[in-house]
Amino acid sequence: MVNIKLNGKPLQVKAGTSILKAALADEIKIPALCAHDDLDAWAACGLCVCKVEGSPKMVRACATEVVEGQNYITHDPELQEIRTTVLEMILANHPQECLTCGRSNTCELQSLAGDFGIREIPYEMDIKDIEADKSTPSIVLDPRKCVSCGRCALVCQQLQNVWALEFLERGHKTRIAPAGGVLLNESPCIKCGQCSAHCPVGAIYEKDETKKFLAAVRDESKHVSVQIAPAVRVALGEAFGMEPGTLVTGKIYAALRKLGADSVFDTNFSADLTIMEEGSELVHRIKNGGVLPQITSCCPAWTDYMEKYANDMIPHFSTAKSPMMMQGVMTKTYYADQIKKDAKDIYTVAIMPCTAKKYEITRDDNMWASGEQDMDLVLTTRELARMIKAAGICFDCLEEEDADSPIGEYSGAGTIFGVTGGVMEAAVRTAYKLVTDNELEDMNVHAVRGMAGVRKGVVDFAGTEIKVAVAHGMAHVEEILNEVREAKEKGEEPPYHFIEVMACRGGCIAGGGQPYNTNDTVRAQRVAGLYNDDEKCVTRRSHDNPEIARIYKDFLGAPMSHKSHELLHTKYQERPIYSK
C-alpha cells in the first residue's frame, strides 16, 4: 500500500494506482475524456491535469501513478481555468449539433460542458469537413465529431487485435480512420462495435434503422415478428434508470407489442435449438473421428475475424447458425405454417446487443434458407430504448407479459448464451446427456465461468475427459488457436474438444450495441442478472425445452437431419483482410 494525500487529506491506496483512480476511490471526480477502465491510459485529452505539491510541473492524472508521501492537488482555481480552456478548445472543433446527435444526453463531452458551465466558445469555430463513413451495415464513423481521445483505436488494437482504426495525418488534420484512408467496409473491421461503445461522443455509432421498423409495423400487409436476445433483458433497463442486471424480459415483450409487433418471440428459444444442433455436431465429431476441437460460431464478429485472420480454422468451426438466424428461418418456415402465412409476408426483426448482427443477416446466401431473407432487420438495445422513449411508453409502468408460442419458450441454458462461457456451459449440459444418457448433476459448470480472458478446463463425461477452452475479447483468442496449430504441426492430439469464442469482453452482455458506460462493474451486474434468470427457470437444459422437442417431432425430424442442415446450418469462406 502507498500513503499519499489528496488535497491535503491522507489516503492509502494500492501501489501502481493512478492519481485518477486514487481520487475516485476518495469520491473525487477528475474530469477526463480519453480515460476508460478497459484501456491503458495514454493521456490524450489533457483534461485531467493535476498538481504535485512541491513540483512546478503539472501531471496527467490518468497516466501518473501515485508516489509514497506526495500530496496531489486535484482541484483549485488554476486547474479549473486550465480545464475550462481545454474544453473550450475541444468544443471549438466540435459540431454544435447536440439536439440532433444520437449521443445527446449520453455524451461525455456534453456532460463536461454542462458541469463546467460553458455557455459560449471564445474561439473561432473550425470543424473538419470530412464526410461520414456509412459503408458498413453496422456502424457509422463521423470524423467531424471526433475529439481525438483515441479510445476507438485503442480498443480496436488492444482489446480486439483487429487494427482497423488508427490515427492518420498530423496536427490539426489528425483524424481516426482505417489505415490508408480506406472505407470501413474495405478494412479489417469485424463490426463488433466496441469502438462505438467506448467513444465518448457521437463520432462512432450504430447505424440507426429504427425507421425501417416503424415503417414495417405501419404496413398492414406485413406480420412483424420480433425476437429479443438474452443480453438485452439485463441491460435495457439502464436506459430507464434501472440498475445494470435488472431483468426486464416481460416488460420488453409488452413494449414491443405496444410498438406494433404482431408476434414476440425470444432468441433464447433458438439458443436452445442451437445447442441441440451444435451439441449433436460435437458428439458426432468426437464419436466419429471428426475435426477437433469444434469451435463455436454464434458470434458474427468472431466469425468475421476467423474468416479474415484465422481461416485455417474453418474446418473446426461449427456449421450451426447463430440463434438469431435460426429464429429467423424458423419464423419464416415453421411459424409461418402455423399461422398460414407466406414467408414474404412476415417481417422478422431482432433486438440484439450487437452491431455485427446487422452485418450477419446478409453475410452469405445461407441467410435466405426460407426462400426469403430469413432475418429482415436488426436493432440494437440502444435503438430499442430510443423507440420506446419516442413512443411515449412508460417502460417502468408496463405490466410483464409472456412471449408468444410456439417458438418463444426457453430454458436457462438458452439465457446464459449472453455471457462468456455460457454457450459452452449450455452445450455441456446437453452434450453430457447425449454422450452418457444421464443428466449432469451440477448444472453450474464453474470451470467455464469467470472474467479471465482465457479459461481452460476439463469436464468429466462419466469417465471421459472433455477438454474445453473459453476466450472473450479478440486479443485473447490467438493464444488458444496457436495451441491448436502447434498440436497439428507436431502430430499430437488436439489440446481441446470444444472452444467457445466471443468477440466482446464479458460476452454479449457487453456487446457493441448495449447501453453506454460499460465497465467490468457493469458487466458483472449484467452477468449476475443472466445467471439469476437461469437459476429461476423451471427448465435449465436445452433438450428439456418442450417446444424444442415439439419442433423436432413435427418439423425438423432430428438434430443434424437433412432438413436441419438445410435450414439451420451454414458455411464459411476465406475473406481478405483488406478488400481494396
Coordinates of C-alpha atoms in Angstrom, one line a residue:
M1 CA 0.0 0.0 0.0
V2 CA 1.1 3.6 -0.7
N3 CA 0.4 6.5 1.7
I4 CA -0.4 9.8 -0.2
K5 CA -2.5 12.9 0.3
L6 CA -5.2 14.2 -2.0
N7 CA -5.8 17.9 -1.5
G8 CA -4.1 17.6 1.9
K9 CA -6.3 14.6 3.0
P10 CA -4.4 11.4 3.9
L11 CA -5.3 8.4 1.8
Q12 CA -3.9 4.9 1.4
V13 CA -4.1 3.1 -2.0
K14 CA -2.5 0.1 -3.7
A15 CA 0.9 0.6 -5.3
G16 CA 0.5 1.3 -9.1
T17 CA -2.7 3.2 -8.7
S18 CA -3.1 6.2 -10.9
I19 CA -4.0 9.6 -9.4
L20 CA -7.3 9.5 -11.3
K21 CA -8.3 6.2 -9.7
A22 CA -7.0 7.2 -6.3
A23 CA -9.2 10.2 -6.5
L24 CA -12.2 8.1 -7.5
A25 CA -11.6 5.9 -4.5
D26 CA -11.9 9.0 -2.4
E27 CA -15.1 10.1 -4.2
I28 CA -13.3 12.9 -6.1
K29 CA -14.0 13.1 -9.8
I30 CA -11.2 14.4 -12.0
P31 CA -12.6 15.2 -15.5
A32 CA -11.3 13.2 -18.4
L33 CA -12.3 12.3 -21.9
C34 CA -9.7 9.8 -23.0
A35 CA -9.5 7.6 -19.9
H36 CA -11.6 4.3 -19.7
D37 CA -11.4 1.5 -17.3
D38 CA -10.9 -1.0 -20.1
L39 CA -8.0 0.7 -21.7
D40 CA -4.4 1.7 -20.9
A41 CA -4.0 5.3 -20.1
W42 CA -2.3 7.4 -22.7
A43 CA -3.0 11.0 -21.6
A44 CA -4.5 12.3 -24.8
C45 CA -7.2 14.9 -23.8
G46 CA -5.3 16.9 -21.1
L47 CA -8.4 17.5 -19.0
C48 CA -7.1 15.5 -16.0
V49 CA -4.1 17.7 -15.3
C50 CA -3.2 17.9 -11.6
K51 CA -0.6 19.4 -9.4
V52 CA 2.1 17.7 -7.3
E53 CA 2.9 19.7 -4.2
G54 CA 6.5 21.0 -4.4
S55 CA 6.8 20.5 -8.1
P56 CA 6.5 23.2 -10.8
K57 CA 5.2 20.7 -13.3
M58 CA 1.6 19.5 -13.7
V59 CA 0.9 15.9 -14.4
R60 CA -1.9 14.0 -16.1
A61 CA -3.8 12.1 -13.5
C62 CA -4.9 9.2 -15.8
A63 CA -1.3 8.2 -16.6
T64 CA 0.6 9.1 -13.4
E65 CA 1.0 6.5 -10.7
V66 CA 0.9 7.8 -7.1
V67 CA 4.2 8.0 -5.2
E68 CA 4.6 7.5 -1.4
G69 CA 4.3 10.6 0.6
Q70 CA 3.2 13.0 -2.1
N71 CA 0.3 15.4 -1.9
Y72 CA -1.7 15.8 -5.1
I73 CA -3.9 18.8 -5.8
T74 CA -6.8 17.8 -7.9
H75 CA -8.9 20.9 -7.9
D76 CA -8.1 24.6 -7.4
P77 CA -8.9 27.8 -9.4
E78 CA -5.9 27.5 -11.7
L79 CA -6.7 23.9 -12.6
Q80 CA -10.3 24.9 -13.1
E81 CA -9.3 27.6 -15.6
I82 CA -6.9 25.2 -17.5
R83 CA -9.6 22.5 -17.8
T84 CA -12.2 25.1 -18.9
T85 CA -9.8 26.3 -21.6
V86 CA -9.1 22.8 -22.8
L87 CA -12.8 22.1 -23.0
E88 CA -13.5 25.3 -24.9
M89 CA -10.8 24.4 -27.4
I90 CA -12.2 20.9 -27.9
L91 CA -15.7 22.4 -28.4
A92 CA -14.3 24.9 -30.9
N93 CA -13.5 22.0 -33.1
H94 CA -16.7 20.1 -32.5
P95 CA -20.0 20.4 -34.4
Q96 CA -22.7 22.1 -32.4
E97 CA -25.4 19.5 -33.3
C98 CA -26.3 18.3 -29.8
L99 CA -30.1 18.4 -30.5
T100 CA -29.8 16.1 -33.4
C101 CA -26.9 13.9 -32.3
G102 CA -27.6 10.3 -31.3
R103 CA -25.4 10.8 -28.2
S104 CA -27.3 13.7 -26.8
N105 CA -27.8 13.1 -23.0
T106 CA -25.3 10.3 -23.1
C107 CA -22.4 12.3 -24.5
E108 CA -19.4 12.7 -22.1
L109 CA -18.3 16.0 -23.8
Q110 CA -21.8 17.4 -23.4
S111 CA -21.8 16.4 -19.8
L112 CA -18.5 18.0 -19.1
A113 CA -19.5 21.2 -20.9
G114 CA -22.6 21.3 -18.6
D115 CA -20.5 20.6 -15.5
F116 CA -18.1 23.4 -16.3
G117 CA -20.9 25.8 -17.1
I118 CA -19.6 26.6 -20.6
R119 CA -22.2 28.8 -22.4
E120 CA -20.1 30.2 -25.2
I121 CA -17.0 29.4 -27.1
P122 CA -14.4 32.2 -27.1
Y123 CA -12.5 30.7 -30.1
E124 CA -13.2 30.7 -33.8
M125 CA -15.1 27.5 -34.8
D126 CA -13.1 25.2 -37.0
I127 CA -15.0 22.0 -37.9
K128 CA -13.4 19.3 -40.0
D129 CA -15.1 18.9 -43.4
I130 CA -15.0 15.1 -43.7
E131 CA -17.9 13.0 -44.9
A132 CA -19.2 10.3 -42.6
D133 CA -18.2 6.7 -43.4
K134 CA -21.5 4.8 -43.7
S135 CA -20.0 1.9 -45.7
T136 CA -20.7 -0.9 -43.3
P137 CA -24.2 -2.1 -42.4
S138 CA -23.2 -2.0 -38.7
I139 CA -21.5 1.3 -37.6
V140 CA -21.1 4.8 -38.9
L141 CA -17.8 6.8 -38.4
D142 CA -18.3 10.6 -38.4
P143 CA -14.8 12.2 -38.1
R144 CA -16.2 15.7 -37.7
K145 CA -17.3 14.8 -34.2
C146 CA -14.0 13.1 -33.2
V147 CA -12.3 14.6 -30.2
S148 CA -9.0 12.6 -30.8
C149 CA -9.3 10.8 -27.5
G150 CA -8.0 7.6 -29.1
R151 CA -10.4 5.2 -27.3
C152 CA -11.7 3.6 -30.5
A153 CA -8.2 3.0 -31.8
L154 CA -7.0 1.6 -28.5
V155 CA -10.0 -0.8 -28.1
C156 CA -9.6 -1.9 -31.7
Q157 CA -5.9 -2.6 -31.3
Q158 CA -5.5 -3.6 -27.7
L159 CA -8.8 -5.4 -26.8
Q160 CA -9.8 -6.7 -30.3
N161 CA -6.4 -7.2 -32.1
V162 CA -8.0 -6.1 -35.3
W163 CA -6.2 -2.8 -36.0
A164 CA -9.0 -1.5 -38.3
L165 CA -8.6 2.1 -36.8
E166 CA -5.6 4.3 -36.3
F167 CA -4.6 8.0 -36.3
L168 CA -4.0 9.4 -39.7
E169 CA -2.2 12.7 -40.6
R170 CA -0.8 15.2 -38.1
G171 CA -1.6 18.3 -36.1
H172 CA -5.0 19.8 -36.6
K173 CA -5.6 17.5 -39.6
T174 CA -5.3 14.4 -37.3
R175 CA -8.2 12.0 -37.8
I176 CA -9.3 8.5 -37.0
A177 CA -9.7 6.1 -39.9
P178 CA -8.7 2.8 -41.3
A179 CA -5.1 2.5 -42.5
G180 CA -4.6 4.0 -45.9
G181 CA -7.7 6.0 -45.6
V182 CA -9.9 3.2 -47.0
L183 CA -13.5 2.8 -46.0
L184 CA -14.6 0.7 -43.0
N185 CA -16.1 -2.0 -45.3
E186 CA -12.7 -2.3 -47.1
S187 CA -10.8 -2.5 -43.9
P188 CA -10.2 -5.3 -41.3
C189 CA -13.2 -4.1 -39.3
I190 CA -15.2 -7.0 -37.8
K191 CA -18.2 -4.8 -37.0
C192 CA -18.1 -5.7 -33.3
G193 CA -18.9 -2.1 -32.4
Q194 CA -16.6 -1.8 -29.4
C195 CA -15.3 1.4 -30.9
S196 CA -18.8 2.9 -30.7
A197 CA -19.3 1.5 -27.2
H198 CA -16.1 3.2 -26.0
C199 CA -16.4 6.5 -28.0
P200 CA -17.2 9.4 -25.5
V201 CA -19.1 11.4 -28.2
G202 CA -21.1 10.8 -31.4
A203 CA -18.1 10.1 -33.7
I204 CA -18.8 6.4 -34.0
Y205 CA -22.3 4.9 -33.6
E206 CA -24.5 2.1 -34.6
K207 CA -26.3 2.5 -38.0
D208 CA -29.8 3.6 -36.9
E209 CA -32.5 1.6 -38.6
T210 CA -35.5 2.4 -36.4
K211 CA -37.4 4.0 -39.3
K212 CA -37.4 0.6 -41.1
F213 CA -39.1 -1.0 -38.1
L214 CA -41.7 1.8 -37.8
A215 CA -42.5 1.6 -41.5
A216 CA -42.9 -2.2 -41.2
V217 CA -45.4 -2.0 -38.3
R218 CA -47.5 0.5 -40.3
D219 CA -47.6 -1.8 -43.3
E220 CA -50.8 -3.8 -42.8
S221 CA -49.7 -6.4 -45.3
K222 CA -46.8 -7.4 -43.1
H223 CA -46.8 -9.6 -40.0
V224 CA -44.0 -8.2 -37.9
S225 CA -42.3 -10.8 -35.7
V226 CA -39.7 -9.6 -33.2
Q227 CA -37.2 -11.6 -31.1
I228 CA -35.0 -10.4 -28.2
A229 CA -31.6 -11.7 -27.4
P230 CA -30.6 -12.9 -23.9
A231 CA -28.3 -10.0 -23.1
V232 CA -30.9 -7.3 -23.9
R233 CA -33.1 -8.3 -20.9
V234 CA -30.4 -7.4 -18.4
A235 CA -29.3 -4.1 -20.0
L236 CA -32.3 -2.3 -21.5
G237 CA -33.5 -1.2 -18.0
E238 CA -30.4 1.0 -17.7
A239 CA -31.8 3.4 -20.3
F240 CA -34.8 3.9 -17.9
G241 CA -32.8 4.5 -14.7
M242 CA -32.7 0.9 -13.5
E243 CA -29.6 -0.9 -12.2
P244 CA -27.5 -2.9 -14.6
G245 CA -28.5 -6.5 -14.4
T246 CA -32.2 -5.8 -13.7
L247 CA -34.2 -8.4 -15.5
V248 CA -36.9 -6.7 -17.7
T249 CA -37.8 -9.6 -20.0
G250 CA -41.6 -9.3 -19.6
K251 CA -41.6 -5.5 -19.9
I252 CA -39.7 -5.8 -23.2
Y253 CA -42.3 -8.2 -24.6
A254 CA -45.0 -5.7 -23.6
A255 CA -43.2 -2.7 -25.0
L256 CA -42.6 -4.5 -28.4
R257 CA -46.4 -5.2 -28.6
K258 CA -47.1 -1.5 -27.8
L259 CA -44.7 -0.6 -30.6
G260 CA -46.8 -2.6 -33.0
A261 CA -45.2 -6.1 -33.1
D262 CA -47.6 -8.8 -34.2
S263 CA -45.7 -11.6 -32.5
V264 CA -42.9 -11.5 -29.9
F265 CA -40.5 -14.4 -29.5
D266 CA -37.3 -15.0 -27.5
T267 CA -33.9 -15.7 -29.0
N268 CA -33.4 -17.9 -26.0
F269 CA -35.6 -20.5 -27.7
S270 CA -33.3 -20.7 -30.7
A271 CA -30.3 -20.7 -28.4
D272 CA -31.8 -24.0 -27.2
L273 CA -32.2 -25.0 -30.8
T274 CA -28.5 -24.1 -31.5
I275 CA -27.4 -26.2 -28.6
M276 CA -29.3 -29.2 -30.0
E277 CA -27.6 -28.8 -33.3
E278 CA -24.1 -27.7 -32.1
G279 CA -24.1 -30.2 -29.2
S280 CA -25.1 -33.0 -31.6
E281 CA -22.4 -31.9 -34.0
L282 CA -19.8 -32.0 -31.2
V283 CA -20.8 -35.5 -30.1
H284 CA -20.7 -36.7 -33.8
R285 CA -17.2 -35.3 -34.2
I286 CA -16.0 -37.0 -31.0
K287 CA -17.5 -40.4 -31.8
N288 CA -16.7 -40.5 -35.5
G289 CA -13.2 -39.0 -35.6
G290 CA -14.3 -35.6 -36.9
V291 CA -12.2 -32.5 -36.9
L292 CA -11.5 -31.4 -33.3
P293 CA -11.6 -29.1 -31.5
Q294 CA -15.0 -27.8 -32.5
I295 CA -15.3 -24.0 -32.3
T296 CA -18.5 -22.0 -31.6
S297 CA -19.8 -19.9 -34.4
C298 CA -22.7 -17.9 -33.0
C299 CA -20.7 -14.6 -32.6
P300 CA -20.7 -12.8 -36.0
A301 CA -17.8 -10.5 -35.2
W302 CA -15.7 -13.6 -34.2
T303 CA -16.9 -15.4 -37.4
D304 CA -15.7 -12.3 -39.5
Y305 CA -12.4 -12.3 -37.6
M306 CA -11.9 -16.0 -38.3
E307 CA -12.6 -15.7 -42.0
K308 CA -10.1 -12.9 -42.3
Y309 CA -7.4 -13.6 -39.7
A310 CA -7.7 -17.3 -38.9
N311 CA -9.3 -19.0 -41.9
D312 CA -7.1 -22.1 -41.3
M313 CA -9.7 -22.8 -38.5
I314 CA -12.7 -23.1 -40.9
P315 CA -12.8 -26.9 -40.7
H316 CA -13.0 -26.5 -36.9
F317 CA -16.0 -24.2 -37.0
S318 CA -19.4 -25.5 -36.0
T319 CA -21.7 -25.2 -39.0
A320 CA -24.6 -24.3 -36.8
K321 CA -26.1 -20.9 -37.5
S322 CA -26.4 -18.4 -34.7
P323 CA -29.6 -18.4 -32.5
M324 CA -30.7 -15.2 -34.2
M325 CA -30.5 -16.7 -37.7
M326 CA -32.2 -19.9 -36.6
Q327 CA -35.0 -17.9 -35.1
G328 CA -35.4 -16.0 -38.3
V329 CA -35.7 -19.1 -40.5
M330 CA -38.0 -20.9 -38.0
T331 CA -40.2 -17.9 -38.0
K332 CA -40.5 -17.9 -41.8
T333 CA -41.0 -21.6 -42.1
Y334 CA -42.3 -23.5 -39.1
Y335 CA -44.2 -20.5 -37.6
A336 CA -45.4 -19.3 -41.0
D337 CA -47.0 -22.7 -41.5
Q338 CA -48.7 -22.4 -38.1
I339 CA -50.3 -19.0 -38.9
K340 CA -50.8 -19.9 -42.6
K341 CA -48.8 -17.0 -44.0
D342 CA -46.2 -16.9 -46.7
A343 CA -42.6 -16.1 -45.7
K344 CA -42.7 -13.0 -47.9
D345 CA -45.5 -11.6 -45.7
I346 CA -43.5 -11.9 -42.5
Y347 CA -41.1 -9.2 -41.5
T348 CA -38.6 -10.5 -38.9
V349 CA -36.8 -8.2 -36.5
A350 CA -34.1 -9.0 -33.9
I351 CA -33.3 -6.9 -30.9
M352 CA -29.6 -7.5 -30.3
P353 CA -26.8 -6.3 -28.0
C354 CA -24.5 -6.4 -31.1
T355 CA -23.7 -4.2 -34.1
A356 CA -22.2 -7.1 -36.0
K357 CA -25.6 -8.8 -36.1
K358 CA -26.6 -6.1 -38.6
Y359 CA -23.9 -7.5 -40.9
E360 CA -24.7 -11.1 -40.2
I361 CA -28.2 -11.1 -41.8
T362 CA -26.7 -10.8 -45.3
R363 CA -23.3 -12.4 -44.8
D364 CA -23.9 -15.2 -47.3
D365 CA -26.7 -16.9 -49.3
N366 CA -27.4 -19.3 -46.4
M367 CA -29.2 -16.4 -44.8
W368 CA -32.1 -16.9 -47.3
A369 CA -32.8 -20.6 -46.3
S370 CA -36.6 -19.9 -46.0
G371 CA -36.7 -18.7 -49.6
E372 CA -36.8 -15.1 -48.4
Q373 CA -34.3 -13.2 -46.4
D374 CA -34.6 -15.0 -43.0
M375 CA -33.9 -12.0 -40.9
D376 CA -35.0 -8.7 -42.2
L377 CA -33.8 -6.2 -39.6
V378 CA -31.6 -5.9 -36.6
L379 CA -31.9 -3.2 -34.0
T380 CA -29.5 -2.8 -31.0
T381 CA -30.5 -2.4 -27.4
R382 CA -29.8 1.3 -27.7
E383 CA -32.1 1.7 -30.7
L384 CA -35.0 -0.1 -28.9
A385 CA -34.6 2.2 -25.9
R386 CA -34.9 5.2 -28.2
M387 CA -38.0 3.9 -29.9
I388 CA -39.7 3.2 -26.5
K389 CA -39.0 6.7 -25.4
A390 CA -40.1 8.3 -28.7
A391 CA -43.4 6.3 -28.5
G392 CA -44.1 7.8 -25.0
I393 CA -44.2 4.4 -23.4
C394 CA -43.7 4.4 -19.7
F395 CA -41.4 1.4 -19.5
D396 CA -41.3 1.3 -15.7
C397 CA -45.1 1.1 -15.6
L398 CA -45.5 -1.8 -18.0
E399 CA -47.1 -5.0 -16.7
E400 CA -44.9 -8.0 -17.5
E401 CA -46.1 -10.2 -20.4
D402 CA -45.1 -13.6 -21.9
A403 CA -43.5 -14.4 -25.2
D404 CA -45.7 -15.9 -27.9
S405 CA -45.8 -19.6 -28.8
P406 CA -44.7 -22.0 -30.4
I407 CA -41.1 -20.6 -30.6
G408 CA -40.9 -18.5 -27.5
E409 CA -40.4 -20.8 -24.6
Y410 CA -36.8 -21.2 -23.3
S411 CA -34.6 -23.0 -20.8
G412 CA -32.0 -21.5 -18.5
A413 CA -29.3 -22.8 -20.9
G414 CA -30.7 -20.5 -23.6
T415 CA -30.5 -17.4 -21.4
I416 CA -26.8 -17.8 -20.4
F417 CA -25.8 -17.6 -24.1
G418 CA -25.4 -13.9 -23.4
V419 CA -22.4 -14.5 -21.0
T420 CA -18.9 -15.5 -21.8
G421 CA -18.7 -19.2 -21.1
G422 CA -22.5 -19.5 -21.4
V423 CA -22.6 -21.3 -24.8
M424 CA -20.0 -23.7 -23.5
E425 CA -22.0 -24.4 -20.3
A426 CA -25.2 -24.8 -22.2
A427 CA -23.6 -27.2 -24.6
V428 CA -22.0 -29.2 -21.8
R429 CA -25.4 -29.7 -20.1
T430 CA -26.8 -31.2 -23.3
A431 CA -23.7 -33.0 -24.7
Y432 CA -23.4 -34.8 -21.4
K433 CA -26.9 -36.2 -21.8
L434 CA -26.2 -37.2 -25.5
V435 CA -22.9 -39.0 -24.6
T436 CA -23.8 -40.7 -21.3
D437 CA -27.7 -40.8 -21.5
N438 CA -27.7 -39.4 -18.0
E439 CA -28.2 -35.8 -16.7
L440 CA -25.3 -33.7 -15.4
E441 CA -25.7 -33.5 -11.7
D442 CA -24.4 -30.0 -11.2
M443 CA -25.6 -27.8 -14.0
N444 CA -23.5 -24.9 -12.9
V445 CA -20.3 -25.6 -14.8
H446 CA -17.9 -23.4 -12.8
A447 CA -14.9 -24.4 -14.9
V448 CA -16.1 -22.2 -17.8
R449 CA -17.4 -19.2 -15.7
G450 CA -15.5 -16.0 -14.8
M451 CA -13.9 -13.0 -16.5
A452 CA -10.4 -14.2 -17.2
G453 CA -9.7 -13.6 -20.9
V454 CA -8.9 -17.2 -21.4
R455 CA -10.3 -20.1 -19.3
K456 CA -9.4 -23.7 -19.7
G457 CA -10.9 -26.7 -18.0
V458 CA -11.9 -30.4 -18.1
V459 CA -15.4 -31.7 -17.8
D460 CA -15.9 -35.3 -16.7
F461 CA -18.4 -37.1 -19.0
A462 CA -18.8 -40.2 -16.8
G463 CA -15.1 -41.2 -17.1
T464 CA -14.4 -39.5 -20.4
E465 CA -12.5 -36.2 -20.1
I466 CA -13.7 -33.5 -22.3
K467 CA -11.2 -30.6 -22.6
V468 CA -12.7 -27.2 -23.1
A469 CA -11.5 -23.6 -23.5
V470 CA -13.2 -20.2 -23.5
A471 CA -11.9 -16.9 -24.8
H472 CA -13.5 -13.5 -24.9
G473 CA -12.1 -10.3 -26.4
M474 CA -10.4 -11.0 -29.7
A475 CA -6.9 -10.2 -28.3
H476 CA -7.2 -13.4 -26.3
V477 CA -8.2 -15.9 -29.0
E478 CA -4.8 -16.3 -30.7
E479 CA -3.4 -18.0 -27.5
I480 CA -5.9 -20.8 -27.9
L481 CA -5.7 -21.0 -31.7
N482 CA -1.9 -21.2 -31.5
E483 CA -2.2 -24.2 -29.2
V484 CA -4.4 -25.9 -31.8
R485 CA -1.9 -25.1 -34.6
E486 CA 1.1 -26.3 -32.6
A487 CA -0.6 -29.6 -31.8
K488 CA -1.4 -30.1 -35.5
E489 CA 2.2 -29.3 -36.5
K490 CA 3.6 -31.9 -34.0
G491 CA 1.0 -34.5 -35.0
E492 CA -0.3 -34.5 -31.4
E493 CA -3.8 -35.0 -30.1
P494 CA -5.9 -31.7 -30.2
P495 CA -5.5 -29.8 -26.9
Y496 CA -9.3 -29.3 -26.6
H497 CA -12.5 -30.9 -27.8
F498 CA -14.6 -27.7 -27.7
I499 CA -13.7 -24.0 -27.8
E500 CA -16.0 -21.0 -27.2
V501 CA -15.1 -17.6 -28.5
M502 CA -17.0 -14.3 -28.1
A503 CA -15.6 -11.1 -29.6
C504 CA -16.6 -8.7 -26.8
R505 CA -15.2 -8.7 -23.2
G506 CA -17.8 -10.5 -21.0
G507 CA -19.7 -11.8 -24.0
C508 CA -22.9 -10.4 -25.5
I509 CA -23.8 -8.6 -22.2
A510 CA -21.1 -6.0 -23.2
G511 CA -21.8 -6.0 -27.0
G512 CA -21.3 -3.0 -29.2
G513 CA -25.0 -2.1 -29.2
Q514 CA -25.5 -2.2 -25.4
P515 CA -26.1 0.9 -23.2
Y516 CA -23.1 3.2 -22.8
N517 CA -20.7 3.4 -19.9
T518 CA -20.0 -0.3 -19.7
N519 CA -17.1 -1.4 -17.5
D520 CA -16.3 -4.5 -15.5
T521 CA -18.6 -3.5 -12.7
V522 CA -21.5 -3.2 -15.1
R523 CA -20.5 -6.4 -16.8
A524 CA -20.6 -8.3 -13.5
Q525 CA -24.1 -7.0 -12.8
R526 CA -25.4 -8.0 -16.2
V527 CA -23.7 -11.4 -15.9
A528 CA -25.4 -11.9 -12.5
G529 CA -28.7 -11.0 -14.0
L530 CA -28.5 -13.7 -16.6
Y531 CA -27.3 -16.4 -14.1
N532 CA -30.2 -15.4 -11.9
D533 CA -32.6 -15.9 -14.8
D534 CA -31.0 -19.3 -15.5
E535 CA -31.5 -20.3 -11.8
K536 CA -35.1 -19.2 -11.9
C537 CA -36.0 -21.2 -15.0
V538 CA -38.1 -24.4 -14.4
T539 CA -36.2 -26.0 -17.3
R540 CA -32.4 -25.4 -17.3
R541 CA -31.3 -27.8 -20.1
S542 CA -31.9 -27.1 -23.8
H543 CA -33.0 -30.7 -24.5
D544 CA -35.7 -30.4 -21.8
N545 CA -37.5 -27.5 -23.5
P546 CA -40.9 -28.9 -24.6
E547 CA -41.1 -26.5 -27.6
I548 CA -37.8 -27.8 -28.8
A549 CA -39.0 -31.4 -28.6
R550 CA -42.1 -30.4 -30.5
I551 CA -40.3 -28.6 -33.3
Y552 CA -38.1 -31.7 -34.0
K553 CA -41.1 -34.1 -33.8
D554 CA -43.4 -32.0 -36.0
F555 CA -41.0 -30.2 -38.4
L556 CA -37.2 -30.9 -38.3
G557 CA -37.1 -34.6 -37.6
A558 CA -33.9 -34.7 -35.5
P559 CA -30.8 -32.7 -34.8
M560 CA -28.4 -32.8 -37.8
S561 CA -31.1 -34.2 -40.1
H562 CA -31.2 -33.2 -43.7
K563 CA -33.9 -30.6 -43.1
S564 CA -31.9 -29.2 -40.1
H565 CA -28.9 -28.9 -42.3
E566 CA -30.8 -27.1 -45.0
L567 CA -32.3 -24.5 -42.6
L568 CA -30.1 -24.3 -39.5
H569 CA -26.5 -24.7 -40.8
T570 CA -24.2 -22.6 -42.8
K571 CA -20.7 -22.5 -44.3
Y572 CA -17.6 -20.2 -44.2
Q573 CA -15.1 -18.9 -46.6
E574 CA -11.7 -17.1 -46.6
R575 CA -12.1 -13.4 -46.8
P576 CA -9.4 -10.7 -47.4
I577 CA -8.3 -8.6 -44.5
Y578 CA -8.3 -5.5 -46.8
S579 CA -10.8 -5.7 -49.7
K580 CA -9.2 -2.8 -51.7

